[in-house]
mmCIF file of C-alpha atoms and ligand atoms in Angstrom:
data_model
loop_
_atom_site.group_PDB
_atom_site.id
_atom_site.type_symbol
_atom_site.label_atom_id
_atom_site.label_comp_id
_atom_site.label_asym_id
_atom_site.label_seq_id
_atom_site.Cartn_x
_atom_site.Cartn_y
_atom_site.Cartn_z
ATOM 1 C CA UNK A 1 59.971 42.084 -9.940
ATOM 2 C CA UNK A 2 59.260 44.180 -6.885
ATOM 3 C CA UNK A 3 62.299 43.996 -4.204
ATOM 4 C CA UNK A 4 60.744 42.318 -1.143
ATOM 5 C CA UNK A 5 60.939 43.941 2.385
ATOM 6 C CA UNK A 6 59.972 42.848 6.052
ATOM 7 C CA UNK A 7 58.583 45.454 8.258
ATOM 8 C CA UNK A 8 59.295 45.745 12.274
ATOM 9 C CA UNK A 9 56.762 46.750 14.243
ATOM 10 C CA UNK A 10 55.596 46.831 18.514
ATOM 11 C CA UNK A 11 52.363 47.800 18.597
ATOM 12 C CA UNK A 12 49.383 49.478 16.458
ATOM 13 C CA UNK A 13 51.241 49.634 12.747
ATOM 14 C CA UNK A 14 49.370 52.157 10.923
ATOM 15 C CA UNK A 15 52.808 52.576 9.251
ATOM 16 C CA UNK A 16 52.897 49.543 8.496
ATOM 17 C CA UNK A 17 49.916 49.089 6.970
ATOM 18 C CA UNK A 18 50.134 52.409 4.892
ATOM 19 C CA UNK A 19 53.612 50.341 3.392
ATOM 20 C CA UNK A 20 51.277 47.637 3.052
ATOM 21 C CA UNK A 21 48.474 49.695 1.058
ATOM 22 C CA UNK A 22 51.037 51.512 -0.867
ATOM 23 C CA UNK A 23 52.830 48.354 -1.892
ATOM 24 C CA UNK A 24 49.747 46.823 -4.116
ATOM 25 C CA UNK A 25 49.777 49.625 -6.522
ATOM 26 C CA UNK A 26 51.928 47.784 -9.561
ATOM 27 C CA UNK A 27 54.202 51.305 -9.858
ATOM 28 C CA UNK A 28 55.488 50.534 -6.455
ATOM 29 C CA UNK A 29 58.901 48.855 -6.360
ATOM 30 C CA UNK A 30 59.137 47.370 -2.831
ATOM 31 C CA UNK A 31 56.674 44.452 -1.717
ATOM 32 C CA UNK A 32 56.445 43.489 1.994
ATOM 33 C CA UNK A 33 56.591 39.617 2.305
ATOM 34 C CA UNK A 34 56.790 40.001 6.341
ATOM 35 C CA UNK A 35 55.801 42.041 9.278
ATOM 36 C CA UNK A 36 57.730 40.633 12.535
ATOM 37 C CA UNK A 37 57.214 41.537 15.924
ATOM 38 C CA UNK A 38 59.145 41.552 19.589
ATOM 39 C CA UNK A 39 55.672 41.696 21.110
ATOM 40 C CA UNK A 40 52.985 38.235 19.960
ATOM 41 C CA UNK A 41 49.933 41.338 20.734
ATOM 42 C CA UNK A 42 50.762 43.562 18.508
ATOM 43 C CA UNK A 43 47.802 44.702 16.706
ATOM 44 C CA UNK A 44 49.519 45.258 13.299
ATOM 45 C CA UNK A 45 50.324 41.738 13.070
ATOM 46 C CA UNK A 46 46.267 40.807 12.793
ATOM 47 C CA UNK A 47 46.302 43.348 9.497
ATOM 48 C CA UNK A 48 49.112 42.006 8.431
ATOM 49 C CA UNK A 49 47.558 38.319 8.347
ATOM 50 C CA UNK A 50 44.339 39.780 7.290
ATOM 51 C CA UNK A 51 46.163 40.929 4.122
ATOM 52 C CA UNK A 52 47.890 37.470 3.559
ATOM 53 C CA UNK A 53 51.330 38.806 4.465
ATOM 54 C CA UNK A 54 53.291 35.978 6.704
ATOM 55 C CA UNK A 55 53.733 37.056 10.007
ATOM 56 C CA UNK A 56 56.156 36.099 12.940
ATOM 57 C CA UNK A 57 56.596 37.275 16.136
ATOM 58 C CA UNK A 58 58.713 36.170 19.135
ATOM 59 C CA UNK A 59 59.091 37.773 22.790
ATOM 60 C CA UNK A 60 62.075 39.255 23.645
ATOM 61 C CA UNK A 61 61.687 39.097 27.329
ATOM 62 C CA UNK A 62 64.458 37.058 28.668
ATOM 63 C CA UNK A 63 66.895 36.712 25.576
ATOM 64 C CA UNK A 64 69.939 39.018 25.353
ATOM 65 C CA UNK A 65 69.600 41.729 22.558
ATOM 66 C CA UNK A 66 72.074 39.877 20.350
ATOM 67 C CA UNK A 67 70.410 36.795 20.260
ATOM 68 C CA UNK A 68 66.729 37.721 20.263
ATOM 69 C CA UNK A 69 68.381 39.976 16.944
ATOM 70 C CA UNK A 70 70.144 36.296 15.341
ATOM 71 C CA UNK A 71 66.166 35.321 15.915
ATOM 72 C CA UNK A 72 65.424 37.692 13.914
ATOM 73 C CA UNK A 73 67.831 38.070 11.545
ATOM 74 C CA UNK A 74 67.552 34.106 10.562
ATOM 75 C CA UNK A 75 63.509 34.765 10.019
ATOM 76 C CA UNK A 76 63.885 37.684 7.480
ATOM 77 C CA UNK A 77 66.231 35.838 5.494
ATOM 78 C CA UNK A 78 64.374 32.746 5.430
ATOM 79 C CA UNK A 79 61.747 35.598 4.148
ATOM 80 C CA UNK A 80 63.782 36.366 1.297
ATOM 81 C CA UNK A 81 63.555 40.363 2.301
ATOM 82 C CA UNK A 82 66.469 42.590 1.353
ATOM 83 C CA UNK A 83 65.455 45.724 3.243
ATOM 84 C CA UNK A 84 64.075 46.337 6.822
ATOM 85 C CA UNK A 85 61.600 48.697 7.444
ATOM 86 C CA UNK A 86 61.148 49.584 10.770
ATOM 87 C CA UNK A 87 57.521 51.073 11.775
ATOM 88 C CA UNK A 88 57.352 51.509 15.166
ATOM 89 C CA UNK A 89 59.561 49.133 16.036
ATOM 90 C CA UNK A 90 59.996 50.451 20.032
ATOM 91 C CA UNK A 91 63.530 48.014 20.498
ATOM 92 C CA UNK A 92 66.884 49.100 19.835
ATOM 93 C CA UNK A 93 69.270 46.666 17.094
ATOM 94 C CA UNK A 94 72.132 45.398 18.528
ATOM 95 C CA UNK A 95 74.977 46.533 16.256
ATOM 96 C CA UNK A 96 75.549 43.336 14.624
ATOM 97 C CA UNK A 97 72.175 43.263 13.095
ATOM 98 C CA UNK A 98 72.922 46.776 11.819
ATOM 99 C CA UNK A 99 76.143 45.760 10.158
ATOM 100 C CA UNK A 100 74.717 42.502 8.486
ATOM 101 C CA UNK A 101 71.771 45.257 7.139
ATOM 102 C CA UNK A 102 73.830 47.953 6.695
ATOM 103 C CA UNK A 103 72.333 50.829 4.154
ATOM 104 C CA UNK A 104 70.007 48.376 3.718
ATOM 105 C CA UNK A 105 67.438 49.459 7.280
ATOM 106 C CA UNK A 106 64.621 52.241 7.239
ATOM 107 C CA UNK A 107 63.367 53.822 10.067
ATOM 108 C CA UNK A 108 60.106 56.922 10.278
ATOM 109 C CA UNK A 109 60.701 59.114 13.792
ATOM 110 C CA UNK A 110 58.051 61.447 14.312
ATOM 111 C CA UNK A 111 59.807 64.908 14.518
ATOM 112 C CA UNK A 112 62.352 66.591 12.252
ATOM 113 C CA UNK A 113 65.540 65.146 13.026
ATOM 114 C CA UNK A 114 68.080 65.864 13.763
ATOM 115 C CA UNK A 115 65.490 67.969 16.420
ATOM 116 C CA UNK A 116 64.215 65.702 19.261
ATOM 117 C CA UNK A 117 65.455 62.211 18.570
ATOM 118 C CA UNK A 118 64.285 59.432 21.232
ATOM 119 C CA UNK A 119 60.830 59.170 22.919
ATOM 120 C CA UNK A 120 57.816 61.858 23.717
ATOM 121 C CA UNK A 121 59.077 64.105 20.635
ATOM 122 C CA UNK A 122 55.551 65.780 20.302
ATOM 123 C CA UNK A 123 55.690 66.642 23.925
ATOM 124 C CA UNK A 124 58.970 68.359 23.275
ATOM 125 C CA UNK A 125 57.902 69.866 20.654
ATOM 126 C CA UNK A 126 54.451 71.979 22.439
ATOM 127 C CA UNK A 127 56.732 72.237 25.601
ATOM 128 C CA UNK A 128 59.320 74.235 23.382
ATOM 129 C CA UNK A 129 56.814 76.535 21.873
ATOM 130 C CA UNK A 130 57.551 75.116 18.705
ATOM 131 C CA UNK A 131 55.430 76.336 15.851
ATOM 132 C CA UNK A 132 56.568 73.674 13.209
ATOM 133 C CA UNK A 133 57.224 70.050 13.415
ATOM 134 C CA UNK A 134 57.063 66.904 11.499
ATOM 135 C CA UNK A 135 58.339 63.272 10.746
ATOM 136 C CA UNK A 136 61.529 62.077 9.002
ATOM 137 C CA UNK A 137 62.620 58.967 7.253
ATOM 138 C CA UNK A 138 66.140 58.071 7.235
ATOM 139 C CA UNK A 139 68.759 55.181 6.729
ATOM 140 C CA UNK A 140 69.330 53.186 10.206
ATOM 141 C CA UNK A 141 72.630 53.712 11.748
ATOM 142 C CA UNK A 142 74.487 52.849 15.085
ATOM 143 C CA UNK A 143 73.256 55.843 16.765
ATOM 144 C CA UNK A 144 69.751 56.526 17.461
ATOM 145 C CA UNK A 145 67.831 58.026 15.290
ATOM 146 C CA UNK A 146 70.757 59.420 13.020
ATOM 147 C CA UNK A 147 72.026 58.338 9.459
ATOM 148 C CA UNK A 148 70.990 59.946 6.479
ATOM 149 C CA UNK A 149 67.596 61.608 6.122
ATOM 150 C CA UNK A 150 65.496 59.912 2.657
ATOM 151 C CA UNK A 151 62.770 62.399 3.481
ATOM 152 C CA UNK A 152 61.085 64.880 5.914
ATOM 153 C CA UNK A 153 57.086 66.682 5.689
ATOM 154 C CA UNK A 154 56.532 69.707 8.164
ATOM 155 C CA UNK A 155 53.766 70.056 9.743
ATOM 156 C CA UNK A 156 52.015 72.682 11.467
ATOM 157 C CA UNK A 157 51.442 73.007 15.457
ATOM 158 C CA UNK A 158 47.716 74.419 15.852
ATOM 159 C CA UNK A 159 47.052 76.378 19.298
ATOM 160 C CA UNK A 160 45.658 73.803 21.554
ATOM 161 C CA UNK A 161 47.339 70.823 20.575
ATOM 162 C CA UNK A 162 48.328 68.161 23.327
ATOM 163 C CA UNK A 163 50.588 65.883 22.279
ATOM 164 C CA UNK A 164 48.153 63.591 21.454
ATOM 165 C CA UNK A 165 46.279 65.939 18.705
ATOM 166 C CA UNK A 166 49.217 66.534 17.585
ATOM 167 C CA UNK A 167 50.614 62.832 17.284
ATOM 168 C CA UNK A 168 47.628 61.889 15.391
ATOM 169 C CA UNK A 169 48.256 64.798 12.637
ATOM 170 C CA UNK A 170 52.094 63.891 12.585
ATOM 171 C CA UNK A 171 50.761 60.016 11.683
ATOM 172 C CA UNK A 172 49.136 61.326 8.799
ATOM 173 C CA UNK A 173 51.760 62.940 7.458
ATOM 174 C CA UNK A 174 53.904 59.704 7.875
ATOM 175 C CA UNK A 175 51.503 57.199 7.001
ATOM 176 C CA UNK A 176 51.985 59.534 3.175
ATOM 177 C CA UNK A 177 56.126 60.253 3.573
ATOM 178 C CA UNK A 178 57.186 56.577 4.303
ATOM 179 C CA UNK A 179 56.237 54.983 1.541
ATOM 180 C CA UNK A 180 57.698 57.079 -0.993
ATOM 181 C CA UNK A 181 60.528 57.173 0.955
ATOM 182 C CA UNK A 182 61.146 53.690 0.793
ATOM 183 C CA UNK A 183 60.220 53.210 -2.542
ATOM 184 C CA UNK A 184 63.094 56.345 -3.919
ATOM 185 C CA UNK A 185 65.531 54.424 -1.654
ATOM 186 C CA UNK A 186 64.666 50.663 -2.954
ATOM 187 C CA UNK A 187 64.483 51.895 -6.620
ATOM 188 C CA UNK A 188 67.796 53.972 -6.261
ATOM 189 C CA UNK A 189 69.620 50.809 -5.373
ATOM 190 C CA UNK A 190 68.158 48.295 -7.268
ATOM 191 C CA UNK A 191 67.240 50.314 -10.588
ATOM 192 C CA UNK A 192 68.902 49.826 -13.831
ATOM 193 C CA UNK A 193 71.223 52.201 -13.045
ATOM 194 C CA UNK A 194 72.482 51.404 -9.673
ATOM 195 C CA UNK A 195 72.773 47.667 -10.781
ATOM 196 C CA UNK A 196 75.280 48.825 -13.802
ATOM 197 C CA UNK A 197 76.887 51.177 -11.379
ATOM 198 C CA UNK A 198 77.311 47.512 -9.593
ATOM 199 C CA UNK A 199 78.891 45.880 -12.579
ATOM 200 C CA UNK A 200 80.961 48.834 -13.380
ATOM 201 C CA UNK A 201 82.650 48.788 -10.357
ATOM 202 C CA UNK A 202 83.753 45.152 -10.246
ATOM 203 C CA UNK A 203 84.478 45.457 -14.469
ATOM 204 C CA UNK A 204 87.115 48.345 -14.210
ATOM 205 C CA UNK A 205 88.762 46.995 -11.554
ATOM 206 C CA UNK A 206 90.199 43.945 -13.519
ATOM 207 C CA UNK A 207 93.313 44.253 -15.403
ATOM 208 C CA UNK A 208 93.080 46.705 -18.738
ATOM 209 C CA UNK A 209 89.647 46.426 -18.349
ATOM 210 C CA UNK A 210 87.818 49.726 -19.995
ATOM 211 C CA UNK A 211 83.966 50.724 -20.644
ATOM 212 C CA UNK A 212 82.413 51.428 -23.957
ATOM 213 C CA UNK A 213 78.601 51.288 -25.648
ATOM 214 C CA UNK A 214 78.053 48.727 -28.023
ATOM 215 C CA UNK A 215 74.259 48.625 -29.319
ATOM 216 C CA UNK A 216 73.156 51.110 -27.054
ATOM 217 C CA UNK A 217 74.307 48.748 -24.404
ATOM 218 C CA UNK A 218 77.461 49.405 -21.777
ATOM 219 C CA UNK A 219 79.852 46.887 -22.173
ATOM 220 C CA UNK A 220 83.237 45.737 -20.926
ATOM 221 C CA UNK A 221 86.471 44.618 -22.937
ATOM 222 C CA UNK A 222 90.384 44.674 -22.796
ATOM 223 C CA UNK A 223 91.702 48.171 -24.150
ATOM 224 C CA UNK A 224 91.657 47.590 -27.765
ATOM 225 C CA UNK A 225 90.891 43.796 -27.491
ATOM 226 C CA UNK A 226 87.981 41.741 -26.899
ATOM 227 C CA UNK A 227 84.543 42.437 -24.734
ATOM 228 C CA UNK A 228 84.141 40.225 -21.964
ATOM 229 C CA UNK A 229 80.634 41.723 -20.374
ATOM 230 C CA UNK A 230 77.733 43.316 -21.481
ATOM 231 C CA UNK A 231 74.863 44.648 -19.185
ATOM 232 C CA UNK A 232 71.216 44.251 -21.310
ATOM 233 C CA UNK A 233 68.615 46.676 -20.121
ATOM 234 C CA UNK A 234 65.261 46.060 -21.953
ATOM 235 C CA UNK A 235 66.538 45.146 -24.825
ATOM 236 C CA UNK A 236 64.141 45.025 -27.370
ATOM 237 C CA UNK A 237 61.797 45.823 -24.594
ATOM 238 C CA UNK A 238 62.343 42.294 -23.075
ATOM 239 C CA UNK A 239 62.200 43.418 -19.542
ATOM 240 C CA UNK A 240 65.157 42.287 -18.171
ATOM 241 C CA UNK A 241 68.245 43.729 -16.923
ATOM 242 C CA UNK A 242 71.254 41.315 -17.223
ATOM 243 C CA UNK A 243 74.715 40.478 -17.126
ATOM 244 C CA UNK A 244 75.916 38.865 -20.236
ATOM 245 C CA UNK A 245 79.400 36.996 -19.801
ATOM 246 C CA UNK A 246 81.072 34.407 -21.754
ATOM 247 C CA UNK A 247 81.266 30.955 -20.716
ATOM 248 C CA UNK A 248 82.719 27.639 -21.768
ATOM 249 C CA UNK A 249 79.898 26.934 -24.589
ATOM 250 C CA UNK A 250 76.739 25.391 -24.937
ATOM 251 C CA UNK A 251 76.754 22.609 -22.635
ATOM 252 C CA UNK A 252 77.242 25.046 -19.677
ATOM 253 C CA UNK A 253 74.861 27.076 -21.072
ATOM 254 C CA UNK A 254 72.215 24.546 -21.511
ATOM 255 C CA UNK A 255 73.697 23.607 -17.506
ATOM 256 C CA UNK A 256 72.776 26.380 -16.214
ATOM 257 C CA UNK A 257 69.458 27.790 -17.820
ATOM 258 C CA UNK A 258 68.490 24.037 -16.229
ATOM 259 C CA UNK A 259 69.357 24.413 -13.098
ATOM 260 C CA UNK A 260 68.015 28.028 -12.334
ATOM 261 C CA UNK A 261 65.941 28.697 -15.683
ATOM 262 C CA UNK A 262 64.812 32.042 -13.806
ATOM 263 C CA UNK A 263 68.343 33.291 -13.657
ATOM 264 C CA UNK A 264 70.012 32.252 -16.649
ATOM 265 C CA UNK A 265 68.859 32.800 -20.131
ATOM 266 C CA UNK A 266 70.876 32.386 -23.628
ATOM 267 C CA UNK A 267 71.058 35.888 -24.714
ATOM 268 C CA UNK A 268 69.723 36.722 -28.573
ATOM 269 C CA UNK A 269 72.301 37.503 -31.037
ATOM 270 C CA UNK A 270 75.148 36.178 -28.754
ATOM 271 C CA UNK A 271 75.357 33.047 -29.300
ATOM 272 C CA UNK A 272 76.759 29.760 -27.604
ATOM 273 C CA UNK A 273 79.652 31.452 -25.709
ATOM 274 C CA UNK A 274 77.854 33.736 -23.700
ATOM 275 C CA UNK A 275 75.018 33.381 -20.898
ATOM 276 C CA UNK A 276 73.349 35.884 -19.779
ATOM 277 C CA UNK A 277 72.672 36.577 -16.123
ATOM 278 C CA UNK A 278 69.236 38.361 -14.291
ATOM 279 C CA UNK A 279 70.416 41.172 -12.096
ATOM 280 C CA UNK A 280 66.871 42.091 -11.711
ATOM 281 C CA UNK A 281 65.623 39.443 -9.369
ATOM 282 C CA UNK A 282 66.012 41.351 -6.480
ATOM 283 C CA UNK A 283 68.888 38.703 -4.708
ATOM 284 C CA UNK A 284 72.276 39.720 -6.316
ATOM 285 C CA UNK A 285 75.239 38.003 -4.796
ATOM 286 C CA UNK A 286 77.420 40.543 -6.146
ATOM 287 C CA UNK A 287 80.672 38.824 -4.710
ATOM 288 C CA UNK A 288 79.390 36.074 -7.294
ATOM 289 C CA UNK A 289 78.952 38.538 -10.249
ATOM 290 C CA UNK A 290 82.532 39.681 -9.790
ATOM 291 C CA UNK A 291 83.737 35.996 -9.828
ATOM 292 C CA UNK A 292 81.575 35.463 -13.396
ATOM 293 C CA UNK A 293 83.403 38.971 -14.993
ATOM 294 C CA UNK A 294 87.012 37.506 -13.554
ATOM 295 C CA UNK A 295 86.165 34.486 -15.871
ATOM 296 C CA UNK A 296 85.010 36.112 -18.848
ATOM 297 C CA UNK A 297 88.021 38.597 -18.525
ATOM 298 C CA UNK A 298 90.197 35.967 -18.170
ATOM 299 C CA UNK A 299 88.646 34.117 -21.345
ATOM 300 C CA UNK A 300 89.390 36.571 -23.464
ATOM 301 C CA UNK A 301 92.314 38.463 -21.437
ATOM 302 C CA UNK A 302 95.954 37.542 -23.841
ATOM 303 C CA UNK A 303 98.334 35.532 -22.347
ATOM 304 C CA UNK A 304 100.887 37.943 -21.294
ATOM 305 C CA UNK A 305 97.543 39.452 -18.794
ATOM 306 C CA UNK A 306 96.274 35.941 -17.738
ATOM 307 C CA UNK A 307 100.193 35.053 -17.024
ATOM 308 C CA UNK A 308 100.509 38.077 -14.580
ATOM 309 C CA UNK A 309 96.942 36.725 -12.979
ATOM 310 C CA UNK A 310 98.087 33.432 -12.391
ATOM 311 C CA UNK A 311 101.353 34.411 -10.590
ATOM 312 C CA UNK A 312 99.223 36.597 -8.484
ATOM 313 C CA UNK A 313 96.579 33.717 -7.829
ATOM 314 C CA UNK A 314 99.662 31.361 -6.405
ATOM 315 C CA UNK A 315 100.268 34.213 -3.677
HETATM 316 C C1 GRF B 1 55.045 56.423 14.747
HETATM 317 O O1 GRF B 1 54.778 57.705 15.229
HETATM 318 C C2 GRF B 1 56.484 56.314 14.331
HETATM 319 O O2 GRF B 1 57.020 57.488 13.827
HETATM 320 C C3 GRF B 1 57.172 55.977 15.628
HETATM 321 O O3 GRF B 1 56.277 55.115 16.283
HETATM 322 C C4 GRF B 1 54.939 55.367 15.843
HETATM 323 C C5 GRF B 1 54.387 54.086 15.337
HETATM 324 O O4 GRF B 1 53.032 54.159 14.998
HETATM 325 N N1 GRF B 1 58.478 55.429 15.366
HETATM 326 P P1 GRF B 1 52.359 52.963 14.186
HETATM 327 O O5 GRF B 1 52.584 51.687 14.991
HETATM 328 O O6 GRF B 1 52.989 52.904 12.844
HETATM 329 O O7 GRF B 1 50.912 53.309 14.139
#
């Protein structure tokens, strides 16, 4: 399942639509399921349509940055997106949206920051005699055009440019960076690896809780006592990457593969007392994954743990 992203743009969104192009080929982990604009003329959003990609776009004139942002905000997660790409996008966030998005925003500058952040970088770059420039693609932070760089492509000033030769050659070299950029970044944190780094950090952290490999598989258990999580990747070559945690028996198995038969699936070879869990759908709630290893842990925890657990719980 590819993870699904909006894109922001203002205006033409050639970046956009390289995202776009890049997105269909079946390697590519990211899919964009909206392109949102600040300005209802923006050209990219006619593509964007074009290519069947639902569009939305609102003025900001007149609405404080904060609450044209909550506009916003409340559209791309009706959208489903779990990254922000921004392409163009000529508005600053308000720092709220960055913190609801944090690590999770992308943003392509057309120079090679940390050299000539803000506007009319090419024409800093001919009036500086600069022989080299270039475009970068880096996480979105509260400052401008700062927070960590994903990626960076030089490219070459030619005698003669004017800013606007030179823009155009800069695009090109974007139009290829971004999208690789974005999909390292989206595959880093929502690989199998980053999603048992995930589980491993909320496993560990309950009571005598340790890590070991059963079948090939990492799994989680009481130090020399029972296994209360197991994380599947492909097993068998199913697929899936999933959380497998024990639960009451079959009836709340049966409950739950009913009620969100996409999620929840009886894991092979496990049994009735276990469920297992997708972590691959691209829409972890990973406050809720802790709360499902708490309850496993606790189900097979011995008393003398689950005793200290409950005292704590009453405080
Ligand atoms: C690009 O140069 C990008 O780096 C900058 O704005 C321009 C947008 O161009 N942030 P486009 O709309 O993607 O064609």
């Amino acid at each position: 399942m590819k993870t699904p992203v909006v894109v922001l743009i203002s205006g033409t969104g050639t970046n956009m639509a390289a995202l776009v192009y890049a997105a269909k080929h079946p390697d590519c982990p990211y899919e964009i399921v909206l392109v949102a604009s600040n300005n209802p003329d923006a050209p990219g959003l006619i593509l964007a349509s074009a290519e069947g990609i639902a569009t939305f776009a609102h003025p900001h004139t007149g609405l404080k940055r904060a609450e044209f942002d909550a506009i916003l905000d409340a559209e791309i997660r009706k959208s489903g997106a779990q990254y922000v790409a921004l392409a163009g996008y000529m508005r600053l966030l308000s720092p709220e949206f960055i913190a609801n998005w944090r690590d999770r925003i992308v943003n392509i500058h057309p120079s090679l920051l940390p050299a000539h952040k803000g506007l009319h970088t090419h024409e800093a770059v001919l009036a500086a005699g600069e022989r080299v420039t270039g475009c970068t693609v880096h996480v979105v932070t509260e400052a401008l055009d700062d927070g960590p760089v994903l990626g960076q492509t030089e490219v070459a000033v030619i005698d003669g440019d004017t800013p606007e030769t030179l823009a155009a050659r800069v695009l090109i070299a974007e139009h290829q960076l971004y999208s690789r950029c974005l999909a390292g970044f989206v595959a880093a944190a929502t690989g199998p690896e980053a999603l048992i780094a995930q589980v491993r950090a909320r496993a560990v952290a309950l009571p005598e809780a340790d890590e070991v490999t059963s079948h090939g598989m990492p799994c989680w258990g009481i130090i020399k006592g029972k296994k209360f999580a197991y994380v599947s990747n492909d097993h068998h070559g199913d697929g899936k990457v999933a959380l497998l945690v024990k639960i009451s028996g079959v009836e709340e198995q049966a409950t739950l593969i009913e009620n969100d038969p996409d999620r929840y699936y009886r894991p092979p070879y496990f049994g009735d007392g276990w469920v297992g869990i997708r972590l691959d759908l691209g829409d972890n709630d990973w406050d809720h994954i802790g709360e499902w290893l708490a309850r496993s842990w606790r189900a097979v925890a011995p008393p003398r743990l689950t005793k200290l657990m409950s005292i704590a719980d009453e405080f």
